[in-house]
Amino acid sequence: MATLSKPELLAALTRLGELALEQDESIELLLLGGSLMVIVFETRLATRDVDVLVLAPREAAKVRHLASRIAVETGWPDDWLNDGAKGFLVGVSEGPVVFSAPGILLRRPAIEQLLAMKLCAWRDDVDIADARRLLQELSGSEQEIWLRVERYLQPGRELTAKLAFGDLWEDVYGSH
């Protein structure tokens, strides 16, 4: 699949809101992953998909159905909008609204939760670059920030995340 740019993503999300309104629905999503880094932080030019948690309507299948209509219209894969990243969520922190259009509202989680997700995933240079950018959004000492991030860590990934955080802190701010 080709990558999706910020203008393409925003157009598709706007269209998703239009389709929701046609069905007398309103969509609220928690934006996660690479699409968040493209839309909000602009650390990447594009992403392969849009990772979300559907907050409304209750029936996430309604959103998936509307997203599949957009996939047909654009020639994108059916899973261009998906909830695959929700496995990395420990709790849900609803942060500020990052995009809205008629029929749709997107929020992002707290920066601490986003950083925890990146530290738990820690797969490649892209995750590391994203984590570096997120860490730079937070203020406080290494210990203060770690305590705020720690509560969002995926069970079983705590040690990986702690080691990754230490390396990341040293990379961004120098030695502990």
Short mmCIF file of N, CA and C in Angstrom, two decimals:
data_model
loop_
_atom_site.label_atom_id
_atom_site.label_comp_id
_atom_site.label_asym_id
_atom_site.label_seq_id
_atom_site.Cartn_x
_atom_site.Cartn_y
_atom_site.Cartn_z
N MET A 1 0.84 -1.19 0.00
CA MET A 1 0.00 0.00 0.00
C MET A 1 0.88 1.25 0.00
N ALA A 2 0.45 2.24 -0.69
CA ALA A 2 1.13 3.53 -0.68
C ALA A 2 0.92 4.18 0.68
N THR A 3 1.73 5.15 0.97
CA THR A 3 1.57 5.86 2.24
C THR A 3 0.57 6.99 2.08
N LEU A 4 0.00 7.37 3.21
CA LEU A 4 -1.03 8.40 3.25
C LEU A 4 -0.46 9.67 3.86
N SER A 5 -0.57 10.77 3.14
CA SER A 5 -0.05 12.06 3.60
C SER A 5 -1.06 12.74 4.52
N LYS A 6 -0.62 13.79 5.18
CA LYS A 6 -1.52 14.53 6.07
C LYS A 6 -2.75 15.05 5.32
N PRO A 7 -2.60 15.68 4.15
CA PRO A 7 -3.80 16.14 3.43
C PRO A 7 -4.75 14.99 3.07
N GLU A 8 -4.19 13.85 2.66
CA GLU A 8 -5.04 12.70 2.33
C GLU A 8 -5.77 12.17 3.57
N LEU A 9 -5.05 12.11 4.69
CA LEU A 9 -5.66 11.64 5.93
C LEU A 9 -6.79 12.56 6.38
N LEU A 10 -6.54 13.85 6.35
CA LEU A 10 -7.56 14.80 6.80
C LEU A 10 -8.77 14.78 5.88
N ALA A 11 -8.54 14.61 4.59
CA ALA A 11 -9.66 14.52 3.64
C ALA A 11 -10.49 13.27 3.91
N ALA A 12 -9.83 12.15 4.18
CA ALA A 12 -10.54 10.90 4.45
C ALA A 12 -11.31 10.99 5.77
N LEU A 13 -10.72 11.60 6.77
CA LEU A 13 -11.40 11.75 8.06
C LEU A 13 -12.59 12.70 7.95
N THR A 14 -12.42 13.74 7.17
CA THR A 14 -13.54 14.66 6.92
C THR A 14 -14.67 13.91 6.21
N ARG A 15 -14.32 13.10 5.23
CA ARG A 15 -15.31 12.31 4.51
C ARG A 15 -16.00 11.32 5.45
N LEU A 16 -15.24 10.74 6.37
CA LEU A 16 -15.81 9.82 7.35
C LEU A 16 -16.88 10.53 8.18
N GLY A 17 -16.60 11.77 8.58
CA GLY A 17 -17.59 12.56 9.30
C GLY A 17 -18.83 12.83 8.48
N GLU A 18 -18.65 13.13 7.19
CA GLU A 18 -19.79 13.37 6.29
C GLU A 18 -20.67 12.12 6.19
N LEU A 19 -20.02 10.97 6.02
CA LEU A 19 -20.78 9.72 5.93
C LEU A 19 -21.52 9.42 7.23
N ALA A 20 -20.89 9.74 8.35
CA ALA A 20 -21.54 9.53 9.65
C ALA A 20 -22.79 10.39 9.76
N LEU A 21 -22.68 11.65 9.36
CA LEU A 21 -23.84 12.55 9.43
C LEU A 21 -24.99 12.07 8.56
N GLU A 22 -24.66 11.50 7.39
CA GLU A 22 -25.70 10.95 6.52
C GLU A 22 -26.49 9.85 7.21
N GLN A 23 -25.87 9.20 8.20
CA GLN A 23 -26.51 8.10 8.94
C GLN A 23 -27.00 8.57 10.32
N ASP A 24 -27.03 9.90 10.52
CA ASP A 24 -27.40 10.48 11.82
C ASP A 24 -26.51 9.97 12.95
N GLU A 25 -25.24 9.82 12.65
CA GLU A 25 -24.25 9.38 13.63
C GLU A 25 -23.22 10.48 13.83
N SER A 26 -22.51 10.36 14.89
CA SER A 26 -21.37 11.22 15.16
C SER A 26 -20.24 10.31 15.62
N ILE A 27 -19.06 10.53 15.09
CA ILE A 27 -17.91 9.66 15.38
C ILE A 27 -16.94 10.40 16.29
N GLU A 28 -16.46 9.69 17.31
CA GLU A 28 -15.37 10.21 18.14
C GLU A 28 -14.30 9.12 18.20
N LEU A 29 -13.08 9.49 17.84
CA LEU A 29 -11.97 8.56 17.79
C LEU A 29 -10.81 9.04 18.65
N LEU A 30 -10.08 8.09 19.22
CA LEU A 30 -8.83 8.38 19.89
C LEU A 30 -7.74 8.01 18.89
N LEU A 31 -7.00 9.00 18.42
CA LEU A 31 -6.00 8.82 17.37
C LEU A 31 -4.69 8.32 17.98
N LEU A 32 -4.12 7.29 17.37
CA LEU A 32 -2.91 6.65 17.89
C LEU A 32 -1.90 6.46 16.76
N GLY A 33 -0.70 6.04 17.12
CA GLY A 33 0.27 5.57 16.14
C GLY A 33 0.81 6.60 15.17
N GLY A 34 1.24 6.08 14.03
CA GLY A 34 1.90 6.90 13.03
C GLY A 34 1.05 8.03 12.48
N SER A 35 -0.25 7.79 12.35
CA SER A 35 -1.12 8.84 11.83
C SER A 35 -1.14 10.05 12.77
N LEU A 36 -1.06 9.80 14.07
CA LEU A 36 -0.99 10.90 15.03
C LEU A 36 0.32 11.68 14.84
N MET A 37 1.40 10.95 14.60
CA MET A 37 2.70 11.60 14.40
C MET A 37 2.69 12.45 13.13
N VAL A 38 1.93 12.00 12.11
CA VAL A 38 1.81 12.76 10.86
C VAL A 38 0.92 13.98 11.05
N ILE A 39 -0.26 13.77 11.62
CA ILE A 39 -1.27 14.83 11.71
C ILE A 39 -0.94 15.88 12.77
N VAL A 40 -0.54 15.43 13.94
CA VAL A 40 -0.36 16.36 15.07
C VAL A 40 1.07 16.86 15.20
N PHE A 41 2.02 15.95 15.19
CA PHE A 41 3.41 16.33 15.48
C PHE A 41 4.22 16.59 14.22
N GLU A 42 3.69 16.17 13.07
CA GLU A 42 4.35 16.38 11.77
C GLU A 42 5.80 15.91 11.76
N THR A 43 6.04 14.76 12.42
CA THR A 43 7.39 14.19 12.44
C THR A 43 7.63 13.28 11.25
N ARG A 44 6.56 12.96 10.53
CA ARG A 44 6.64 12.13 9.32
C ARG A 44 5.78 12.80 8.26
N LEU A 45 6.09 12.51 7.03
CA LEU A 45 5.30 13.05 5.93
C LEU A 45 4.07 12.19 5.65
N ALA A 46 4.14 10.89 6.02
CA ALA A 46 3.05 9.98 5.69
C ALA A 46 3.07 8.77 6.61
N THR A 47 2.00 8.00 6.54
CA THR A 47 1.86 6.75 7.30
C THR A 47 1.10 5.75 6.44
N ARG A 48 1.13 4.48 6.84
CA ARG A 48 0.45 3.44 6.06
C ARG A 48 -1.02 3.29 6.43
N ASP A 49 -1.39 3.71 7.65
CA ASP A 49 -2.77 3.51 8.08
C ASP A 49 -3.11 4.49 9.20
N VAL A 50 -4.33 4.43 9.66
CA VAL A 50 -4.80 5.29 10.75
C VAL A 50 -5.22 4.37 11.90
N ASP A 51 -4.42 4.39 12.96
CA ASP A 51 -4.71 3.60 14.16
C ASP A 51 -5.59 4.42 15.09
N VAL A 52 -6.71 3.84 15.50
CA VAL A 52 -7.65 4.56 16.36
C VAL A 52 -8.25 3.62 17.40
N LEU A 53 -8.85 4.22 18.39
CA LEU A 53 -9.77 3.54 19.29
C LEU A 53 -11.10 4.26 19.08
N VAL A 54 -12.14 3.51 18.76
CA VAL A 54 -13.45 4.11 18.53
C VAL A 54 -14.09 4.39 19.88
N LEU A 55 -14.32 5.67 20.16
CA LEU A 55 -14.98 6.07 21.41
C LEU A 55 -16.49 6.19 21.20
N ALA A 56 -16.91 6.60 20.02
CA ALA A 56 -18.34 6.69 19.69
C ALA A 56 -18.46 6.57 18.17
N PRO A 57 -19.49 5.92 17.70
CA PRO A 57 -20.58 5.30 18.43
C PRO A 57 -20.13 4.03 19.15
N ARG A 58 -20.97 3.50 20.00
CA ARG A 58 -20.63 2.29 20.76
C ARG A 58 -20.30 1.12 19.84
N GLU A 59 -21.00 1.04 18.74
CA GLU A 59 -20.79 -0.06 17.80
C GLU A 59 -19.68 0.33 16.83
N ALA A 60 -18.46 -0.09 17.13
CA ALA A 60 -17.30 0.25 16.29
C ALA A 60 -17.49 -0.25 14.86
N ALA A 61 -18.30 -1.29 14.70
CA ALA A 61 -18.54 -1.84 13.36
C ALA A 61 -19.14 -0.79 12.43
N LYS A 62 -19.91 0.15 12.97
CA LYS A 62 -20.49 1.22 12.14
C LYS A 62 -19.37 2.07 11.53
N VAL A 63 -18.36 2.36 12.32
CA VAL A 63 -17.24 3.17 11.84
C VAL A 63 -16.45 2.37 10.80
N ARG A 64 -16.22 1.09 11.08
CA ARG A 64 -15.49 0.25 10.12
C ARG A 64 -16.24 0.18 8.78
N HIS A 65 -17.57 0.10 8.83
CA HIS A 65 -18.37 0.05 7.61
C HIS A 65 -18.20 1.34 6.80
N LEU A 66 -18.27 2.49 7.49
CA LEU A 66 -18.10 3.76 6.79
C LEU A 66 -16.68 3.89 6.23
N ALA A 67 -15.69 3.43 7.01
CA ALA A 67 -14.30 3.48 6.55
C ALA A 67 -14.11 2.60 5.31
N SER A 68 -14.84 1.47 5.25
CA SER A 68 -14.71 0.62 4.07
C SER A 68 -15.29 1.30 2.83
N ARG A 69 -16.29 2.15 3.02
CA ARG A 69 -16.82 2.93 1.88
C ARG A 69 -15.75 3.89 1.36
N ILE A 70 -15.01 4.49 2.27
CA ILE A 70 -13.93 5.40 1.87
C ILE A 70 -12.82 4.61 1.17
N ALA A 71 -12.55 3.40 1.65
CA ALA A 71 -11.54 2.56 1.00
C ALA A 71 -11.92 2.31 -0.46
N VAL A 72 -13.18 2.05 -0.71
CA VAL A 72 -13.65 1.83 -2.09
C VAL A 72 -13.48 3.11 -2.90
N GLU A 73 -13.88 4.25 -2.32
CA GLU A 73 -13.80 5.53 -3.03
C GLU A 73 -12.35 5.92 -3.38
N THR A 74 -11.42 5.58 -2.48
CA THR A 74 -10.03 6.03 -2.65
C THR A 74 -9.10 4.97 -3.24
N GLY A 75 -9.58 3.71 -3.24
CA GLY A 75 -8.71 2.62 -3.67
C GLY A 75 -7.75 2.17 -2.59
N TRP A 76 -8.00 2.57 -1.35
CA TRP A 76 -7.16 2.16 -0.23
C TRP A 76 -7.61 0.80 0.28
N PRO A 77 -6.74 0.12 1.05
CA PRO A 77 -7.15 -1.16 1.65
C PRO A 77 -8.26 -0.94 2.69
N ASP A 78 -9.05 -1.99 2.92
CA ASP A 78 -10.15 -1.91 3.89
C ASP A 78 -9.69 -1.52 5.28
N ASP A 79 -8.46 -1.86 5.63
CA ASP A 79 -7.98 -1.59 7.00
C ASP A 79 -7.18 -0.28 7.09
N TRP A 80 -7.43 0.65 6.20
CA TRP A 80 -6.73 1.95 6.28
C TRP A 80 -7.02 2.61 7.63
N LEU A 81 -8.21 2.38 8.17
CA LEU A 81 -8.59 2.85 9.50
C LEU A 81 -8.81 1.59 10.33
N ASN A 82 -8.02 1.42 11.40
CA ASN A 82 -8.11 0.18 12.17
C ASN A 82 -7.82 0.42 13.64
N ASP A 83 -8.15 -0.58 14.43
CA ASP A 83 -7.93 -0.47 15.88
C ASP A 83 -6.84 -1.43 16.34
N GLY A 84 -5.88 -1.73 15.46
CA GLY A 84 -4.80 -2.66 15.78
C GLY A 84 -3.90 -2.21 16.91
N ALA A 85 -3.75 -0.92 17.12
CA ALA A 85 -2.86 -0.42 18.17
C ALA A 85 -3.48 -0.46 19.55
N LYS A 86 -4.78 -0.77 19.63
CA LYS A 86 -5.43 -0.75 20.94
C LYS A 86 -4.83 -1.77 21.90
N GLY A 87 -4.15 -2.79 21.37
CA GLY A 87 -3.48 -3.77 22.22
C GLY A 87 -2.37 -3.16 23.05
N PHE A 88 -1.87 -2.01 22.64
CA PHE A 88 -0.81 -1.33 23.38
C PHE A 88 -1.37 -0.35 24.41
N LEU A 89 -2.70 -0.17 24.42
CA LEU A 89 -3.32 0.77 25.36
C LEU A 89 -3.54 0.11 26.71
N VAL A 90 -3.09 0.78 27.75
CA VAL A 90 -3.39 0.38 29.12
C VAL A 90 -4.18 1.54 29.70
N GLY A 91 -5.49 1.35 29.77
CA GLY A 91 -6.36 2.45 30.14
C GLY A 91 -6.52 3.39 28.96
N VAL A 92 -7.36 4.37 29.12
CA VAL A 92 -7.58 5.35 28.06
C VAL A 92 -7.51 6.74 28.66
N SER A 93 -6.52 7.49 28.24
CA SER A 93 -6.42 8.89 28.65
C SER A 93 -6.90 9.72 27.47
N GLU A 94 -7.96 10.45 27.66
CA GLU A 94 -8.47 11.28 26.57
C GLU A 94 -7.85 12.66 26.66
N GLY A 95 -6.96 12.94 25.75
CA GLY A 95 -6.31 14.22 25.70
C GLY A 95 -7.11 15.21 24.87
N PRO A 96 -6.46 16.25 24.41
CA PRO A 96 -7.16 17.30 23.67
C PRO A 96 -7.64 16.86 22.29
N VAL A 97 -8.60 17.61 21.77
CA VAL A 97 -9.08 17.40 20.41
C VAL A 97 -7.96 17.85 19.46
N VAL A 98 -7.66 17.00 18.47
CA VAL A 98 -6.60 17.32 17.51
C VAL A 98 -7.15 17.53 16.10
N PHE A 99 -8.42 17.16 15.89
CA PHE A 99 -9.06 17.39 14.60
C PHE A 99 -10.56 17.26 14.79
N SER A 100 -11.28 18.15 14.11
CA SER A 100 -12.74 18.00 14.10
C SER A 100 -13.27 18.53 12.78
N ALA A 101 -14.33 17.92 12.36
CA ALA A 101 -15.07 18.32 11.16
C ALA A 101 -16.51 17.89 11.43
N PRO A 102 -17.45 18.37 10.67
CA PRO A 102 -18.83 17.95 10.91
C PRO A 102 -18.95 16.42 10.95
N GLY A 103 -19.49 15.92 12.06
CA GLY A 103 -19.71 14.49 12.21
C GLY A 103 -18.56 13.70 12.79
N ILE A 104 -17.40 14.34 13.01
CA ILE A 104 -16.24 13.59 13.52
C ILE A 104 -15.38 14.45 14.44
N LEU A 105 -14.86 13.79 15.47
CA LEU A 105 -13.98 14.43 16.45
C LEU A 105 -12.86 13.46 16.76
N LEU A 106 -11.62 13.94 16.68
CA LEU A 106 -10.47 13.11 17.02
C LEU A 106 -9.74 13.71 18.21
N ARG A 107 -9.43 12.86 19.17
CA ARG A 107 -8.62 13.25 20.33
C ARG A 107 -7.32 12.46 20.27
N ARG A 108 -6.37 12.90 21.04
CA ARG A 108 -5.16 12.11 21.23
C ARG A 108 -5.07 11.75 22.71
N PRO A 109 -4.40 10.65 23.02
CA PRO A 109 -4.17 10.33 24.43
C PRO A 109 -3.18 11.33 25.03
N ALA A 110 -2.99 11.24 26.33
CA ALA A 110 -1.95 12.03 27.00
C ALA A 110 -0.60 11.67 26.38
N ILE A 111 0.30 12.64 26.31
CA ILE A 111 1.64 12.40 25.76
C ILE A 111 2.32 11.24 26.49
N GLU A 112 2.13 11.17 27.81
CA GLU A 112 2.74 10.10 28.60
C GLU A 112 2.27 8.73 28.11
N GLN A 113 0.98 8.62 27.76
CA GLN A 113 0.47 7.35 27.27
C GLN A 113 1.03 7.03 25.90
N LEU A 114 1.12 8.02 25.04
CA LEU A 114 1.71 7.80 23.72
C LEU A 114 3.16 7.34 23.84
N LEU A 115 3.91 7.97 24.74
CA LEU A 115 5.30 7.60 24.94
C LEU A 115 5.38 6.16 25.48
N ALA A 116 4.52 5.82 26.41
CA ALA A 116 4.51 4.45 26.95
C ALA A 116 4.27 3.43 25.83
N MET A 117 3.35 3.74 24.93
CA MET A 117 3.06 2.83 23.82
C MET A 117 4.29 2.65 22.93
N LYS A 118 4.98 3.74 22.64
CA LYS A 118 6.18 3.66 21.80
C LYS A 118 7.30 2.89 22.50
N LEU A 119 7.44 3.10 23.81
CA LEU A 119 8.48 2.39 24.56
C LEU A 119 8.19 0.90 24.62
N CYS A 120 6.92 0.53 24.71
CA CYS A 120 6.55 -0.89 24.75
C CYS A 120 6.70 -1.55 23.38
N ALA A 121 6.43 -0.81 22.33
CA ALA A 121 6.57 -1.36 20.97
C ALA A 121 8.04 -1.46 20.60
N TRP A 122 8.75 -0.36 20.66
CA TRP A 122 10.21 -0.24 20.46
C TRP A 122 10.74 -1.18 19.39
N ARG A 123 10.16 -1.09 18.18
CA ARG A 123 10.47 -2.02 17.11
C ARG A 123 11.56 -1.55 16.17
N ASP A 124 11.61 -0.26 15.89
CA ASP A 124 12.49 0.19 14.82
C ASP A 124 12.84 1.66 15.01
N ASP A 125 13.59 2.19 14.05
CA ASP A 125 14.03 3.59 14.11
C ASP A 125 12.86 4.56 14.11
N VAL A 126 11.75 4.16 13.49
CA VAL A 126 10.58 5.04 13.45
C VAL A 126 10.00 5.18 14.86
N ASP A 127 9.85 4.06 15.59
CA ASP A 127 9.36 4.12 16.98
C ASP A 127 10.29 4.97 17.84
N ILE A 128 11.58 4.80 17.63
CA ILE A 128 12.57 5.54 18.43
C ILE A 128 12.46 7.04 18.13
N ALA A 129 12.35 7.39 16.86
CA ALA A 129 12.22 8.80 16.48
C ALA A 129 10.92 9.39 17.04
N ASP A 130 9.84 8.62 16.99
CA ASP A 130 8.57 9.09 17.56
C ASP A 130 8.70 9.29 19.06
N ALA A 131 9.32 8.33 19.74
CA ALA A 131 9.48 8.42 21.19
C ALA A 131 10.33 9.63 21.57
N ARG A 132 11.38 9.88 20.80
CA ARG A 132 12.24 11.04 21.05
C ARG A 132 11.41 12.33 20.97
N ARG A 133 10.60 12.44 19.95
CA ARG A 133 9.75 13.63 19.77
C ARG A 133 8.76 13.78 20.92
N LEU A 134 8.15 12.68 21.33
CA LEU A 134 7.19 12.72 22.43
C LEU A 134 7.87 13.10 23.74
N LEU A 135 9.04 12.54 24.00
CA LEU A 135 9.77 12.88 25.22
C LEU A 135 10.05 14.38 25.27
N GLN A 136 10.37 14.97 24.14
CA GLN A 136 10.68 16.40 24.09
C GLN A 136 9.46 17.26 24.39
N GLU A 137 8.26 16.68 24.30
CA GLU A 137 7.02 17.41 24.63
C GLU A 137 6.77 17.48 26.14
N LEU A 138 7.47 16.63 26.90
CA LEU A 138 7.22 16.53 28.34
C LEU A 138 8.26 17.32 29.13
N SER A 139 7.81 17.86 30.25
CA SER A 139 8.75 18.57 31.12
C SER A 139 8.84 17.85 32.45
N GLY A 140 9.99 17.98 33.09
CA GLY A 140 10.23 17.35 34.38
C GLY A 140 11.54 16.60 34.35
N SER A 141 11.90 16.06 35.51
CA SER A 141 13.12 15.28 35.60
C SER A 141 12.88 13.90 35.00
N GLU A 142 13.96 13.17 34.80
CA GLU A 142 13.85 11.82 34.27
C GLU A 142 12.92 10.98 35.14
N GLN A 143 13.09 11.05 36.44
CA GLN A 143 12.27 10.27 37.36
C GLN A 143 10.81 10.71 37.34
N GLU A 144 10.57 12.01 37.30
CA GLU A 144 9.19 12.52 37.27
C GLU A 144 8.45 12.06 36.01
N ILE A 145 9.12 12.17 34.88
CA ILE A 145 8.49 11.77 33.63
C ILE A 145 8.27 10.26 33.62
N TRP A 146 9.26 9.49 34.07
CA TRP A 146 9.10 8.04 34.10
C TRP A 146 7.89 7.63 34.94
N LEU A 147 7.71 8.26 36.08
CA LEU A 147 6.57 7.92 36.95
C LEU A 147 5.24 8.21 36.25
N ARG A 148 5.19 9.25 35.44
CA ARG A 148 3.96 9.58 34.72
C ARG A 148 3.71 8.62 33.55
N VAL A 149 4.79 8.10 32.95
CA VAL A 149 4.69 7.18 31.83
C VAL A 149 4.40 5.75 32.30
N GLU A 150 5.00 5.38 33.40
CA GLU A 150 4.99 3.99 33.90
C GLU A 150 3.59 3.40 34.04
N ARG A 151 2.64 4.20 34.45
CA ARG A 151 1.29 3.65 34.68
C ARG A 151 0.58 3.22 33.41
N TYR A 152 1.10 3.62 32.25
CA TYR A 152 0.50 3.24 30.98
C TYR A 152 1.21 2.08 30.28
N LEU A 153 2.20 1.49 30.94
CA LEU A 153 2.98 0.43 30.30
C LEU A 153 2.18 -0.87 30.19
N GLN A 154 2.39 -1.54 29.08
CA GLN A 154 1.75 -2.81 28.82
C GLN A 154 2.37 -3.87 29.74
N PRO A 155 1.55 -4.63 30.47
CA PRO A 155 2.09 -5.67 31.36
C PRO A 155 3.01 -6.63 30.59
N GLY A 156 4.14 -6.93 31.19
CA GLY A 156 5.12 -7.80 30.56
C GLY A 156 6.14 -7.05 29.72
N ARG A 157 5.92 -5.77 29.49
CA ARG A 157 6.84 -4.97 28.67
C ARG A 157 7.55 -3.90 29.51
N GLU A 158 7.37 -3.96 30.83
CA GLU A 158 7.92 -2.91 31.70
C GLU A 158 9.44 -2.80 31.61
N LEU A 159 10.15 -3.94 31.64
CA LEU A 159 11.62 -3.89 31.61
C LEU A 159 12.11 -3.34 30.27
N THR A 160 11.54 -3.81 29.17
CA THR A 160 11.91 -3.29 27.85
C THR A 160 11.70 -1.79 27.81
N ALA A 161 10.54 -1.34 28.31
CA ALA A 161 10.21 0.08 28.28
C ALA A 161 11.17 0.88 29.16
N LYS A 162 11.51 0.35 30.33
CA LYS A 162 12.42 1.06 31.26
C LYS A 162 13.80 1.22 30.62
N LEU A 163 14.30 0.15 30.01
CA LEU A 163 15.62 0.22 29.35
C LEU A 163 15.57 1.18 28.15
N ALA A 164 14.49 1.10 27.38
CA ALA A 164 14.34 2.00 26.24
C ALA A 164 14.27 3.45 26.70
N PHE A 165 13.54 3.70 27.80
CA PHE A 165 13.42 5.06 28.32
C PHE A 165 14.78 5.58 28.76
N GLY A 166 15.56 4.76 29.44
CA GLY A 166 16.90 5.18 29.87
C GLY A 166 17.78 5.54 28.68
N ASP A 167 17.75 4.71 27.65
CA ASP A 167 18.54 4.99 26.44
C ASP A 167 18.04 6.26 25.76
N LEU A 168 16.74 6.41 25.70
CA LEU A 168 16.14 7.58 25.06
C LEU A 168 16.51 8.85 25.81
N TRP A 169 16.40 8.82 27.13
CA TRP A 169 16.73 9.99 27.95
C TRP A 169 18.18 10.39 27.72
N GLU A 170 19.07 9.41 27.73
CA GLU A 170 20.50 9.69 27.51
C GLU A 170 20.73 10.29 26.12
N ASP A 171 20.03 9.76 25.13
CA ASP A 171 20.16 10.26 23.76
C ASP A 171 19.69 11.72 23.65
N VAL A 172 18.59 12.06 24.34
CA VAL A 172 18.01 13.39 24.23
C VAL A 172 18.69 14.39 25.17
N TYR A 173 18.95 13.96 26.41
CA TYR A 173 19.41 14.91 27.44
C TYR A 173 20.81 14.65 27.99
N GLY A 174 21.47 13.60 27.50
CA GLY A 174 22.78 13.28 28.03
C GLY A 174 22.66 12.26 29.15
N SER A 175 23.77 12.01 29.81
CA SER A 175 23.82 10.94 30.83
C SER A 175 22.84 11.21 31.97
N HIS A 176 22.45 10.12 32.61
CA HIS A 176 21.49 10.18 33.71
C HIS A 176 22.08 11.05 34.77
#
